[in-house]
PDB file of C-alpha atoms and ligand atoms in Angstrom:
ATOM      1  CA  MET A   3      75.650 111.959 120.154  1.00 47.00           C
ATOM      2  CA  SER A   4      73.556 108.774 119.768  1.00 51.00           C
ATOM      3  CA  GLN A   5      74.249 106.102 117.040  1.00 51.00           C
ATOM      4  CA  ALA A   6      71.420 107.102 114.354  1.00 49.00           C
ATOM      5  CA  ASP A   7      73.450 110.652 114.196  1.00 49.00           C
ATOM      6  CA  VAL A   8      76.299 109.586 112.929  1.00 49.00           C
ATOM      7  CA  ARG A   9      75.622 109.961 109.243  1.00 53.00           C
ATOM      8  CA  PRO A  10      77.196 112.130 106.267  1.00 57.00           C
ATOM      9  CA  GLN A  11      74.353 114.966 106.403  1.00 89.00           C
ATOM     10  CA  LEU A  12      75.746 118.228 106.205  1.00 97.00           C
ATOM     11  CA  GLU A  13      72.633 120.407 106.351  1.00 96.00           C
ATOM     12  CA  GLY A  14      73.112 123.671 107.831  1.00 97.00           C
ATOM     13  CA  ARG A  15      77.029 123.607 107.083  1.00 98.00           C
ATOM     14  CA  VAL A  16      79.039 126.209 105.194  1.00 98.00           C
ATOM     15  CA  ALA A  17      81.777 125.075 103.324  1.00 98.00           C
ATOM     16  CA  VAL A  18      84.503 126.120 101.177  1.00 99.00           C
ATOM     17  CA  VAL A  19      86.687 124.140  98.419  1.00 99.00           C
ATOM     18  CA  THR A  20      89.871 125.492  96.731  1.00 98.00           C
ATOM     19  CA  GLY A  21      90.871 124.595  93.355  1.00 98.00           C
ATOM     20  CA  GLY A  22      87.086 123.313  93.082  1.00 98.00           C
ATOM     21  CA  ALA A  23      86.341 124.431  89.222  1.00 98.00           C
ATOM     22  CA  SER A  24      87.542 121.026  87.977  1.00 98.00           C
ATOM     23  CA  GLY A  25      88.711 117.209  88.711  1.00 98.00           C
ATOM     24  CA  ILE A  26      88.534 116.262  92.678  1.00 98.00           C
ATOM     25  CA  GLY A  27      87.791 119.437  93.697  1.00 98.00           C
ATOM     26  CA  ARG A  28      84.746 119.617  91.770  1.00 98.00           C
ATOM     27  CA  ALA A  29      83.637 116.486  92.372  1.00 98.00           C
ATOM     28  CA  ILE A  30      83.713 117.207  96.297  1.00 98.00           C
ATOM     29  CA  ALA A  31      82.119 120.825  96.115  1.00 98.00           C
ATOM     30  CA  VAL A  32      79.545 118.835  94.194  1.00 98.00           C
ATOM     31  CA  LEU A  33      79.023 115.994  96.872  1.00 97.00           C
ATOM     32  CA  LEU A  34      78.893 118.434  99.622  1.00 97.00           C
ATOM     33  CA  ALA A  35      76.171 120.320  98.371  1.00 97.00           C
ATOM     34  CA  GLU A  36      74.540 117.200  97.504  1.00 96.00           C
ATOM     35  CA  HIS A  37      74.857 116.215 101.211  1.00 96.00           C
ATOM     36  CA  GLY A  38      73.222 119.856 102.080  1.00 96.00           C
ATOM     37  CA  ALA A  39      76.270 122.150 102.206  1.00 98.00           C
ATOM     38  CA  ARG A  40      76.389 125.660 101.383  1.00 98.00           C
ATOM     39  CA  VAL A  41      79.093 125.427  99.056  1.00 98.00           C
ATOM     40  CA  PHE A  42      81.584 128.379  98.015  1.00 98.00           C
ATOM     41  CA  VAL A  43      84.185 127.433  95.713  1.00 98.00           C
ATOM     42  CA  GLY A  44      87.492 129.267  94.806  1.00 98.00           C
ATOM     43  CA  ASP A  45      89.279 128.799  91.957  1.00 98.00           C
ATOM     44  CA  TYR A  46      91.945 131.004  89.971  1.00 98.00           C
ATOM     45  CA  ASP A  47      90.566 129.721  86.476  1.00 97.00           C
ATOM     46  CA  PRO A  48      86.874 129.232  86.840  1.00 94.00           C
ATOM     47  CA  VAL A  49      85.288 126.655  84.169  1.00 95.00           C
ATOM     48  CA  ALA A  50      81.941 128.473  82.786  1.00 94.00           C
ATOM     49  CA  ASP A  51      80.201 124.446  82.057  1.00 95.00           C
ATOM     50  CA  ASN A  52      80.351 124.815  85.513  1.00 96.00           C
ATOM     51  CA  HIS A  53      77.611 127.279  85.970  1.00 96.00           C
ATOM     52  CA  GLN A  54      74.162 125.804  85.748  1.00 96.00           C
ATOM     53  CA  ALA A  55      74.996 122.604  87.667  1.00 96.00           C
ATOM     54  CA  SER A  56      76.573 125.223  90.733  1.00 97.00           C
ATOM     55  CA  GLU A  57      73.290 127.445  89.886  1.00 97.00           C
ATOM     56  CA  GLN A  58      71.092 124.425  90.596  1.00 97.00           C
ATOM     57  CA  LEU A  59      73.213 122.898  93.406  1.00 97.00           C
ATOM     58  CA  GLY A  60      73.528 126.274  95.130  1.00 97.00           C
ATOM     59  CA  ILE A  61      77.351 126.604  94.588  1.00 98.00           C
ATOM     60  CA  VAL A  62      79.168 129.693  94.853  1.00 98.00           C
ATOM     61  CA  ASP A  63      81.741 130.117  92.133  1.00 97.00           C
ATOM     62  CA  ARG A  64      84.503 132.557  92.928  1.00 97.00           C
ATOM     63  CA  ARG A  65      87.543 133.787  91.593  1.00 98.00           C
ATOM     64  CA  CYS A  66      90.893 133.258  93.914  1.00 98.00           C
ATOM     65  CA  ASP A  67      94.393 133.078  93.969  1.00 98.00           C
ATOM     66  CA  VAL A  68      95.314 130.888  96.601  1.00 98.00           C
ATOM     67  CA  ARG A  69      98.598 132.481  96.747  1.00 98.00           C
ATOM     68  CA  ILE A  70      97.417 135.982  97.153  1.00 98.00           C
ATOM     69  CA  GLU A  71      96.463 136.610 101.013  1.00 98.00           C
ATOM     70  CA  ALA A  72      93.740 139.103  99.967  1.00 98.00           C
ATOM     71  CA  ASP A  73      91.944 136.656  97.569  1.00 98.00           C
ATOM     72  CA  VAL A  74      91.762 133.762 100.536  1.00 98.00           C
ATOM     73  CA  ARG A  75      90.782 136.321 103.017  1.00 98.00           C
ATOM     74  CA  GLU A  76      87.761 137.624 100.437  1.00 98.00           C
ATOM     75  CA  LEU A  77      86.809 134.117  99.568  1.00 98.00           C
ATOM     76  CA  ILE A  78      86.263 132.944 103.246  1.00 98.00           C
ATOM     77  CA  GLU A  79      84.581 136.058 104.226  1.00 98.00           C
ATOM     78  CA  LEU A  80      82.229 135.877 101.661  1.00 98.00           C
ATOM     79  CA  ALA A  81      81.074 132.502 102.710  1.00 98.00           C
ATOM     80  CA  VAL A  82      80.579 133.675 106.567  1.00 98.00           C
ATOM     81  CA  ALA A  83      78.634 136.597 105.070  1.00 98.00           C
ATOM     82  CA  GLU A  84      76.591 134.752 102.474  1.00 98.00           C
ATOM     83  CA  GLY A  85      76.421 131.302 104.828  1.00 98.00           C
ATOM     84  CA  GLY A  86      76.384 133.268 108.152  1.00 98.00           C
ATOM     85  CA  ARG A  87      79.173 130.715 109.389  1.00 98.00           C
ATOM     86  CA  LEU A  88      81.655 128.365 108.261  1.00 98.00           C
ATOM     87  CA  ASP A  89      82.197 124.847 109.481  1.00 98.00           C
ATOM     88  CA  ILE A  90      84.027 123.359 106.541  1.00 99.00           C
ATOM     89  CA  LEU A  91      87.493 124.003 104.672  1.00 99.00           C
ATOM     90  CA  VAL A  92      88.668 122.049 101.788  1.00 99.00           C
ATOM     91  CA  ASN A  93      92.421 122.895 100.516  1.00 99.00           C
ATOM     92  CA  ASN A  94      92.274 121.166  97.413  1.00 98.00           C
ATOM     93  CA  ALA A  95      93.665 123.647  94.943  1.00 98.00           C
ATOM     94  CA  GLY A  96      97.348 122.232  93.667  1.00 98.00           C
ATOM     95  CA  ILE A  97      99.388 122.034  90.562  1.00 98.00           C
ATOM     96  CA  GLY A  98     101.804 119.471  89.387  1.00 96.00           C
ATOM     97  CA  MET A  99     105.916 119.710  88.929  1.00 95.00           C
ATOM     98  CA  VAL A 100     107.053 117.210  86.680  1.00 94.00           C
ATOM     99  CA  LYS A 101     110.963 118.051  86.631  1.00 96.00           C
ATOM    100  CA  GLN A 102     114.111 117.262  88.064  1.00 98.00           C
ATOM    101  CA  ILE A 103     115.310 120.055  91.170  1.00 98.00           C
ATOM    102  CA  VAL A 104     118.253 121.473  88.616  1.00 98.00           C
ATOM    103  CA  ASP A 105     116.375 121.919  86.182  1.00 98.00           C
ATOM    104  CA  VAL A 106     113.338 123.735  88.416  1.00 98.00           C
ATOM    105  CA  THR A 107     113.387 127.977  88.265  1.00 98.00           C
ATOM    106  CA  GLU A 108     112.902 129.673  91.388  1.00 98.00           C
ATOM    107  CA  ALA A 109     109.654 130.956  90.014  1.00 98.00           C
ATOM    108  CA  GLU A 110     108.466 127.163  89.499  1.00 98.00           C
ATOM    109  CA  TRP A 111     109.497 126.454  93.016  1.00 98.00           C
ATOM    110  CA  SER A 112     107.501 129.386  94.240  1.00 98.00           C
ATOM    111  CA  ALA A 113     104.364 128.625  92.030  1.00 98.00           C
ATOM    112  CA  CYS A 114     104.510 125.048  92.950  1.00 98.00           C
ATOM    113  CA  LEU A 115     104.992 125.399  97.038  1.00 98.00           C
ATOM    114  CA  ASP A 116     102.749 128.904  97.224  1.00 99.00           C
ATOM    115  CA  THR A 117     100.007 127.163  95.375  1.00 98.00           C
ATOM    116  CA  ASN A 118     100.199 123.430  97.236  1.00 98.00           C
ATOM    117  CA  LEU A 119     101.619 124.397 100.474  1.00 99.00           C
ATOM    118  CA  LYS A 120     101.134 128.150 101.686  1.00 99.00           C
ATOM    119  CA  GLY A 121      97.348 128.366 100.096  1.00 99.00           C
ATOM    120  CA  ALA A 122      96.353 126.025 102.255  1.00 99.00           C
ATOM    121  CA  PHE A 123      98.247 127.755 104.947  1.00 99.00           C
ATOM    122  CA  LEU A 124      96.480 131.197 104.385  1.00 99.00           C
ATOM    123  CA  ALA A 125      93.214 129.447 104.122  1.00 99.00           C
ATOM    124  CA  ALA A 126      93.723 127.809 107.197  1.00 99.00           C
ATOM    125  CA  LYS A 127      94.933 131.114 109.189  1.00 98.00           C
ATOM    126  CA  HIS A 128      91.893 132.880 107.964  1.00 99.00           C
ATOM    127  CA  ALA A 129      89.048 130.121 108.214  1.00 99.00           C
ATOM    128  CA  ILE A 130      90.198 128.842 112.057  1.00 99.00           C
ATOM    129  CA  PRO A 131      88.661 131.970 113.615  1.00 98.00           C
ATOM    130  CA  HIS A 132      85.475 131.226 111.809  1.00 98.00           C
ATOM    131  CA  LEU A 133      85.659 127.847 112.362  1.00 98.00           C
ATOM    132  CA  ILE A 134      85.709 128.974 116.417  1.00 98.00           C
ATOM    133  CA  ALA A 135      82.955 130.599 116.160  1.00 98.00           C
ATOM    134  CA  SER A 136      81.110 127.969 114.616  1.00 98.00           C
ATOM    135  CA  GLY A 137      82.032 125.519 117.670  1.00 98.00           C
ATOM    136  CA  GLY A 138      84.608 123.814 115.848  1.00 98.00           C
ATOM    137  CA  GLY A 139      85.171 122.196 112.279  1.00 98.00           C
ATOM    138  CA  SER A 140      86.590 120.312 109.567  1.00 98.00           C
ATOM    139  CA  ILE A 141      90.053 120.949 107.505  1.00 99.00           C
ATOM    140  CA  VAL A 142      90.662 118.532 104.862  1.00 99.00           C
ATOM    141  CA  ASN A 143      93.712 118.928 102.876  1.00 99.00           C
ATOM    142  CA  THR A 144      94.168 117.126  99.024  1.00 99.00           C
ATOM    143  CA  ALA A 145      98.018 116.046  99.345  1.00 98.00           C
ATOM    144  CA  SER A 146      98.947 112.799  97.376  1.00 98.00           C
ATOM    145  CA  ASN A 147     100.602 109.723  97.628  1.00 97.00           C
ATOM    146  CA  ALA A 148     103.605 111.836  96.760  1.00 97.00           C
ATOM    147  CA  GLY A 149     102.894 113.214 100.273  1.00 97.00           C
ATOM    148  CA  ILE A 150     103.227 109.862 101.718  1.00 97.00           C
ATOM    149  CA  LEU A 151     106.204 108.624  99.962  1.00 95.00           C
ATOM    150  CA  PRO A 152     108.390 110.928  97.523  1.00 95.00           C
ATOM    151  CA  ARG A 153     108.409 109.937  93.905  1.00 94.00           C
ATOM    152  CA  ALA A 154     111.780 110.749  91.370  1.00 95.00           C
ATOM    153  CA  HIS A 155     109.743 112.089  88.694  1.00 93.00           C
ATOM    154  CA  ASP A 156     108.181 115.066  90.258  1.00 96.00           C
ATOM    155  CA  PRO A 157     110.600 116.069  93.415  1.00 98.00           C
ATOM    156  CA  VAL A 158     109.293 119.554  93.938  1.00 98.00           C
ATOM    157  CA  TYR A 159     105.799 118.703  94.158  1.00 98.00           C
ATOM    158  CA  SER A 160     106.583 115.393  96.054  1.00 98.00           C
ATOM    159  CA  THR A 161     108.162 118.102  98.862  1.00 98.00           C
ATOM    160  CA  SER A 162     104.689 120.420  98.512  1.00 98.00           C
ATOM    161  CA  LYS A 163     102.690 117.323  99.563  1.00 98.00           C
ATOM    162  CA  GLY A 164     105.108 115.937 102.192  1.00 98.00           C
ATOM    163  CA  ALA A 165     105.108 119.664 103.528  1.00 98.00           C
ATOM    164  CA  LEU A 166     101.328 119.685 102.993  1.00 99.00           C
ATOM    165  CA  VAL A 167     101.173 116.485 105.442  1.00 98.00           C
ATOM    166  CA  ALA A 168     103.371 117.887 107.957  1.00 98.00           C
ATOM    167  CA  LEU A 169     101.250 121.196 107.978  1.00 99.00           C
ATOM    168  CA  THR A 170      98.076 118.875 108.594  1.00 99.00           C
ATOM    169  CA  LYS A 171      98.895 117.324 111.457  1.00 98.00           C
ATOM    170  CA  CYS A 172     100.625 120.601 113.026  1.00 98.00           C
ATOM    171  CA  LEU A 173      97.040 122.044 112.638  1.00 98.00           C
ATOM    172  CA  ALA A 174      95.272 118.804 114.284  1.00 98.00           C
ATOM    173  CA  LEU A 175      97.511 119.118 117.219  1.00 98.00           C
ATOM    174  CA  CYS A 176      97.294 122.610 117.712  1.00 98.00           C
ATOM    175  CA  HIS A 177      93.652 122.876 117.316  1.00 98.00           C
ATOM    176  CA  SER A 178      92.515 120.295 119.054  1.00 98.00           C
ATOM    177  CA  PRO A 179      91.025 122.390 121.778  1.00 98.00           C
ATOM    178  CA  ASP A 180      89.091 124.235 119.074  1.00 98.00           C
ATOM    179  CA  ARG A 181      87.292 121.017 118.111  1.00 98.00           C
ATOM    180  CA  ILE A 182      88.638 121.547 114.768  1.00 98.00           C
ATOM    181  CA  ARG A 183      89.415 118.280 112.782  1.00 98.00           C
ATOM    182  CA  VAL A 184      92.274 118.571 110.341  1.00 99.00           C
ATOM    183  CA  ASN A 185      92.565 115.636 107.481  1.00 99.00           C
ATOM    184  CA  ALA A 186      94.553 114.780 104.550  1.00 99.00           C
ATOM    185  CA  VAL A 187      93.195 113.046 101.620  1.00 99.00           C
ATOM    186  CA  CYS A 188      96.474 111.727  99.282  1.00 98.00           C
ATOM    187  CA  PRO A 189      95.016 110.376  96.136  1.00 98.00           C
ATOM    188  CA  GLY A 190      96.331 108.830  92.840  1.00 93.00           C
ATOM    189  CA  PRO A 191      96.227 108.272  89.867  1.00 96.00           C
ATOM    190  CA  VAL A 192      92.610 110.351  89.350  1.00 98.00           C
ATOM    191  CA  GLY A 193      91.920 110.364  85.884  1.00 97.00           C
ATOM    192  CA  ASP A 194      89.183 113.094  84.449  1.00 93.00           C
ATOM    193  CA  THR A 195      91.290 115.993  85.811  1.00 97.00           C
ATOM    194  CA  ARG A 196      92.882 118.988  84.347  1.00 96.00           C
ATOM    195  CA  MET A 197      96.071 117.930  86.059  1.00 94.00           C
ATOM    196  CA  MET A 198      96.447 114.195  84.742  1.00 95.00           C
ATOM    197  CA  ASN A 199      95.030 115.784  81.321  1.00 94.00           C
ATOM    198  CA  ALA A 200      97.809 118.113  81.155  1.00 91.00           C
ATOM    199  CA  ASP A 201     100.784 115.415  82.293  1.00 89.00           C
ATOM    200  CA  LEU A 202      99.359 113.139  79.491  1.00 93.00           C
ATOM    201  CA  ASP A 203      99.123 115.937  77.373  1.00 91.00           C
ATOM    202  CA  ARG A 204     103.033 116.576  77.389  1.00 88.00           C
ATOM    203  CA  VAL A 205     103.969 112.477  76.459  1.00 92.00           C
ATOM    204  CA  GLU A 206     103.933 111.476  72.944  1.00 94.00           C
ATOM    205  CA  ASP A 207     102.296 108.221  73.786  1.00 96.00           C
ATOM    206  CA  ARG A 208      99.583 109.023  75.611  1.00 95.00           C
ATOM    207  CA  GLU A 209      97.584 105.394  75.709  1.00 95.00           C
ATOM    208  CA  ALA A 210     101.086 103.836  77.268  1.00 96.00           C
ATOM    209  CA  ALA A 211     101.328 106.629  79.698  1.00 95.00           C
ATOM    210  CA  VAL A 212      97.855 105.949  80.691  1.00 96.00           C
ATOM    211  CA  LYS A 213      98.930 102.180  81.080  1.00 96.00           C
ATOM    212  CA  GLN A 214     101.966 103.575  83.243  1.00 93.00           C
ATOM    213  CA  PHE A 215     100.150 105.514  85.776  1.00 94.00           C
ATOM    214  CA  ILE A 216      97.437 102.288  86.321  1.00 95.00           C
ATOM    215  CA  SER A 217     100.119  99.958  86.684  1.00 94.00           C
ATOM    216  CA  ALA A 218     101.900 101.626  89.454  1.00 92.00           C
ATOM    217  CA  SER A 219      98.828 101.377  91.609  1.00 95.00           C
ATOM    218  CA  PRO A 220      97.877  98.288  92.737  1.00 95.00           C
ATOM    219  CA  LEU A 221      94.194  98.591  92.749  1.00 97.00           C
ATOM    220  CA  ALA A 222      94.011 100.696  89.892  1.00 97.00           C
ATOM    221  CA  ARG A 223      95.921  97.944  87.564  1.00 96.00           C
ATOM    222  CA  ALA A 224      93.726  95.132  88.682  1.00 96.00           C
ATOM    223  CA  GLU A 225      90.617  97.386  88.161  1.00 97.00           C
ATOM    224  CA  GLY A 226      92.367  98.437  84.820  1.00 97.00           C
ATOM    225  CA  ARG A 227      91.407 102.085  85.401  1.00 98.00           C
ATOM    226  CA  MET A 228      92.547 105.219  87.046  1.00 98.00           C
ATOM    227  CA  ILE A 229      90.777 106.378  90.354  1.00 98.00           C
ATOM    228  CA  SER A 230      87.726 108.675  90.055  1.00 98.00           C
ATOM    229  CA  PRO A 231      87.510 112.125  91.151  1.00 98.00           C
ATOM    230  CA  GLN A 232      84.237 110.954  93.117  1.00 98.00           C
ATOM    231  CA  GLU A 233      86.134 108.505  94.895  1.00 98.00           C
ATOM    232  CA  VAL A 234      88.524 111.108  96.411  1.00 98.00           C
ATOM    233  CA  ALA A 235      85.526 113.100  97.246  1.00 98.00           C
ATOM    234  CA  ALA A 236      83.275 110.100  98.983  1.00 98.00           C
ATOM    235  CA  ALA A 237      86.309 110.599 101.511  1.00 98.00           C
ATOM    236  CA  VAL A 238      86.349 114.000 102.270  1.00 98.00           C
ATOM    237  CA  LEU A 239      82.722 113.695 102.645  1.00 97.00           C
ATOM    238  CA  TYR A 240      83.437 111.055 105.428  1.00 97.00           C
ATOM    239  CA  LEU A 241      86.065 113.249 106.756  1.00 98.00           C
ATOM    240  CA  VAL A 242      83.768 116.351 107.213  1.00 98.00           C
ATOM    241  CA  SER A 243      80.920 114.467 108.918  1.00 96.00           C
ATOM    242  CA  ASP A 244      79.760 113.898 112.130  1.00 95.00           C
ATOM    243  CA  ALA A 245      81.035 109.998 111.482  1.00 94.00           C
ATOM    244  CA  ALA A 246      84.323 111.320 112.050  1.00 97.00           C
ATOM    245  CA  GLN A 247      83.935 113.571 115.249  1.00 97.00           C
ATOM    246  CA  MET A 248      87.239 111.367 116.285  1.00 98.00           C
ATOM    247  CA  VAL A 249      89.578 111.685 113.540  1.00 98.00           C
ATOM    248  CA  THR A 250      92.008 114.001 113.248  1.00 98.00           C
ATOM    249  CA  GLY A 251      95.564 114.328 111.784  1.00 98.00           C
ATOM    250  CA  THR A 252      94.786 111.343 109.961  1.00 98.00           C
ATOM    251  CA  LEU A 253      95.641 110.656 106.117  1.00 98.00           C
ATOM    252  CA  ILE A 254      93.464 108.465 103.725  1.00 98.00           C
ATOM    253  CA  ALA A 255      95.129 106.711 100.956  1.00 98.00           C
ATOM    254  CA  ILE A 256      92.479 106.969  98.325  1.00 98.00           C
ATOM    255  CA  ASP A 257      95.545 105.708  95.595  1.00 98.00           C
ATOM    256  CA  GLY A 258      94.796 101.878  95.275  1.00 97.00           C
ATOM    257  CA  GLY A 259      97.809 100.886  97.332  1.00 97.00           C
ATOM    258  CA  LYS A 260     100.008 102.922  95.291  1.00 96.00           C
ATOM    259  CA  SER A 261     101.714 104.263  98.794  1.00 95.00           C
ATOM    260  CA  LEU A 262     101.896 100.703 100.229  1.00 94.00           C
ATOM    261  CA  GLY A 263     105.125  99.694  98.527  1.00 89.00           C
ATOM    262  CA  VAL A 264     106.537  97.686  95.540  1.00 86.00           C
ATOM    263  CA  PRO A 265     103.459  96.025  93.913  1.00 83.00           C
ATOM    264  CA  PRO A 266     103.617  92.373  92.678  1.00 82.00           C
ATOM    265  CA  ALA A 267     105.076  91.876  89.508  1.00 82.00           C
ATOM    266  CA  VAL A 268     102.873  91.070  86.228  1.00 74.00           C
ATOM    267  CA  ALA A 269     104.198  89.310  83.250  1.00 67.00           C
ATOM    268  CA  PRO A 270     105.040  91.952  80.766  1.00 63.00           C
TER     269      PRO A 270
HETATM  270  P1  NAD B 316      92.699 119.713  88.238  1.00 64.01           P
HETATM  271  O1  NAD B 316      93.949 120.514  87.887  1.00 64.01           O
HETATM  272  O2  NAD B 316      91.321 119.642  87.712  1.00 64.01           O
HETATM  273  O3  NAD B 316      92.056 120.656  89.683  1.00 64.01           O
HETATM  274  C1  NAD B 316      93.021 121.984  90.576  1.00 64.01           C
HETATM  275  C2  NAD B 316      92.345 122.941  90.315  1.00 64.01           C
HETATM  276  O4  NAD B 316      92.969 123.751  91.303  1.00 64.01           O
HETATM  277  C3  NAD B 316      91.964 123.587  89.235  1.00 64.01           C
HETATM  278  O5  NAD B 316      90.473 123.695  88.692  1.00 64.01           O
HETATM  279  C4  NAD B 316      92.672 124.589  89.086  1.00 64.01           C
HETATM  280  O6  NAD B 316      92.446 126.046  88.159  1.00 64.01           O
HETATM  281  C5  NAD B 316      93.058 124.992  90.313  1.00 64.01           C
HETATM  282  N1  NAD B 316      94.132 125.956  90.919  1.00 64.01           N
HETATM  283  C6  NAD B 316      95.148 126.046  90.640  1.00 64.01           C
HETATM  284  N2  NAD B 316      96.213 126.770  90.976  1.00 64.01           N
HETATM  285  C7  NAD B 316      95.372 127.412  92.010  1.00 64.01           C
HETATM  286  C8  NAD B 316      95.475 128.549  92.304  1.00 64.01           C
HETATM  287  N3  NAD B 316      96.634 129.340  92.760  1.00 64.01           N
HETATM  288  N4  NAD B 316      94.533 129.094  93.297  1.00 64.01           N
HETATM  289  C9  NAD B 316      93.293 128.961  93.099  1.00 64.01           C
HETATM  290  N5  NAD B 316      93.017 127.525  92.329  1.00 64.01           N
HETATM  291  C10 NAD B 316      94.140 127.102  91.608  1.00 64.01           C
HETATM  292  O7  NAD B 316      93.234 118.716  89.280  1.00 64.01           O
HETATM  293  P2  NAD B 316      93.169 117.498  90.352  1.00 64.01           P
HETATM  294  O8  NAD B 316      93.951 116.491  89.806  1.00 64.01           O
HETATM  295  O9  NAD B 316      91.424 117.683  90.241  1.00 64.01           O
HETATM  296  O10 NAD B 316      94.138 118.116  91.424  1.00 64.01           O
HETATM  297  C11 NAD B 316      93.499 118.881  92.610  1.00 64.01           C
HETATM  298  C12 NAD B 316      94.381 118.153  94.050  1.00 64.01           C
HETATM  299  O11 NAD B 316      94.511 116.840  94.003  1.00 64.01           O
HETATM  300  C13 NAD B 316      95.562 119.134  93.670  1.00 64.01           C
HETATM  301  O12 NAD B 316      95.965 119.549  94.938  1.00 64.01           O
HETATM  302  C14 NAD B 316      96.588 117.633  93.363  1.00 64.01           C
HETATM  303  O13 NAD B 316      97.642 117.828  93.698  1.00 64.01           O
HETATM  304  C15 NAD B 316      96.030 116.771  94.079  1.00 64.01           C
HETATM  305  N6  NAD B 316      95.977 115.324  93.190  1.00 64.01           N
HETATM  306  C16 NAD B 316      95.919 114.779  92.212  1.00 64.01           C
HETATM  307  C17 NAD B 316      96.000 113.783  91.504  1.00 64.01           C
HETATM  308  C18 NAD B 316      95.734 112.976  90.527  1.00 64.01           C
HETATM  309  O14 NAD B 316      95.908 112.273  90.075  1.00 64.01           O
HETATM  310  N7  NAD B 316      94.861 113.967  89.943  1.00 64.01           N
HETATM  311  C19 NAD B 316      96.647 113.007  92.508  1.00 64.01           C
HETATM  312  C20 NAD B 316      96.920 113.130  93.870  1.00 64.01           C
HETATM  313  C21 NAD B 316      96.856 114.421  94.379  1.00 64.01           C
END
């Protein structure tokens, strides 16, 4: 491949994005489509407002619960049937779980692990034969800074994302002979998402909570804002592009340095 070919253009590629109805997943679906990919979104809670923009960008939105194998298989098969091939899978569907272990019910544990981890396993399982048939491809998992360094306020979520990081590395190793690259993005704190809004809706002082999220990330604090879904999507675009042809099993932290360590103290 010549240097001139190394650019993030996705014409002729077919992509599946889970959890693509809102937040980070929506930004990923839109950016991949804007770069020429045929995008199929699976989400269990579609957003009606997306309809017009999806139509303009050729994004196909389907109801899909990533915890259910039949739903996931149908989504992948739809993409292959309508797109003619599969090149890209973005496992982005996820839910939060802000609770201490002793307060988490068995059903809540299952909901979190099944969405954040089993969903990615199911999608990879059904996508891999099609990626192989396409001569290789790219899987990107949306993990979290919680997958790099666990957090005290959401141990079950952190466990799910840590395991998703492990799955990312296992898949990258196992499927390198198939020329399938598997990487993860580890975002946070990202604003303008349903998950973040749900977290903020739970607290009494929303403004103070926003400040707390921002100040936990050194660069977010320096910039005085949260990270945007589009900034995460930009990293995904790089990972699925030919520019990343030798990149597999890596984590890109789009967290403003949150997972680096203890940030410098600031005056109260
Ligand atoms: P979001 O709630 O806006 O997006 C998550 C999407 O996943 C939603 O559209 C939701 O309907 C969908 N979804 C949830 N469960 C599903 C299921 N069982 N089947 C299909 N779709 C399902 O929130 P977001 O912040 O954009 O989250 C996207 C991903 O980013 C998640 O994996 C989340 O863990 C991760 N993440 C978010 C942040 C953040 O600060 N917002 C930080 C790190 C990681």
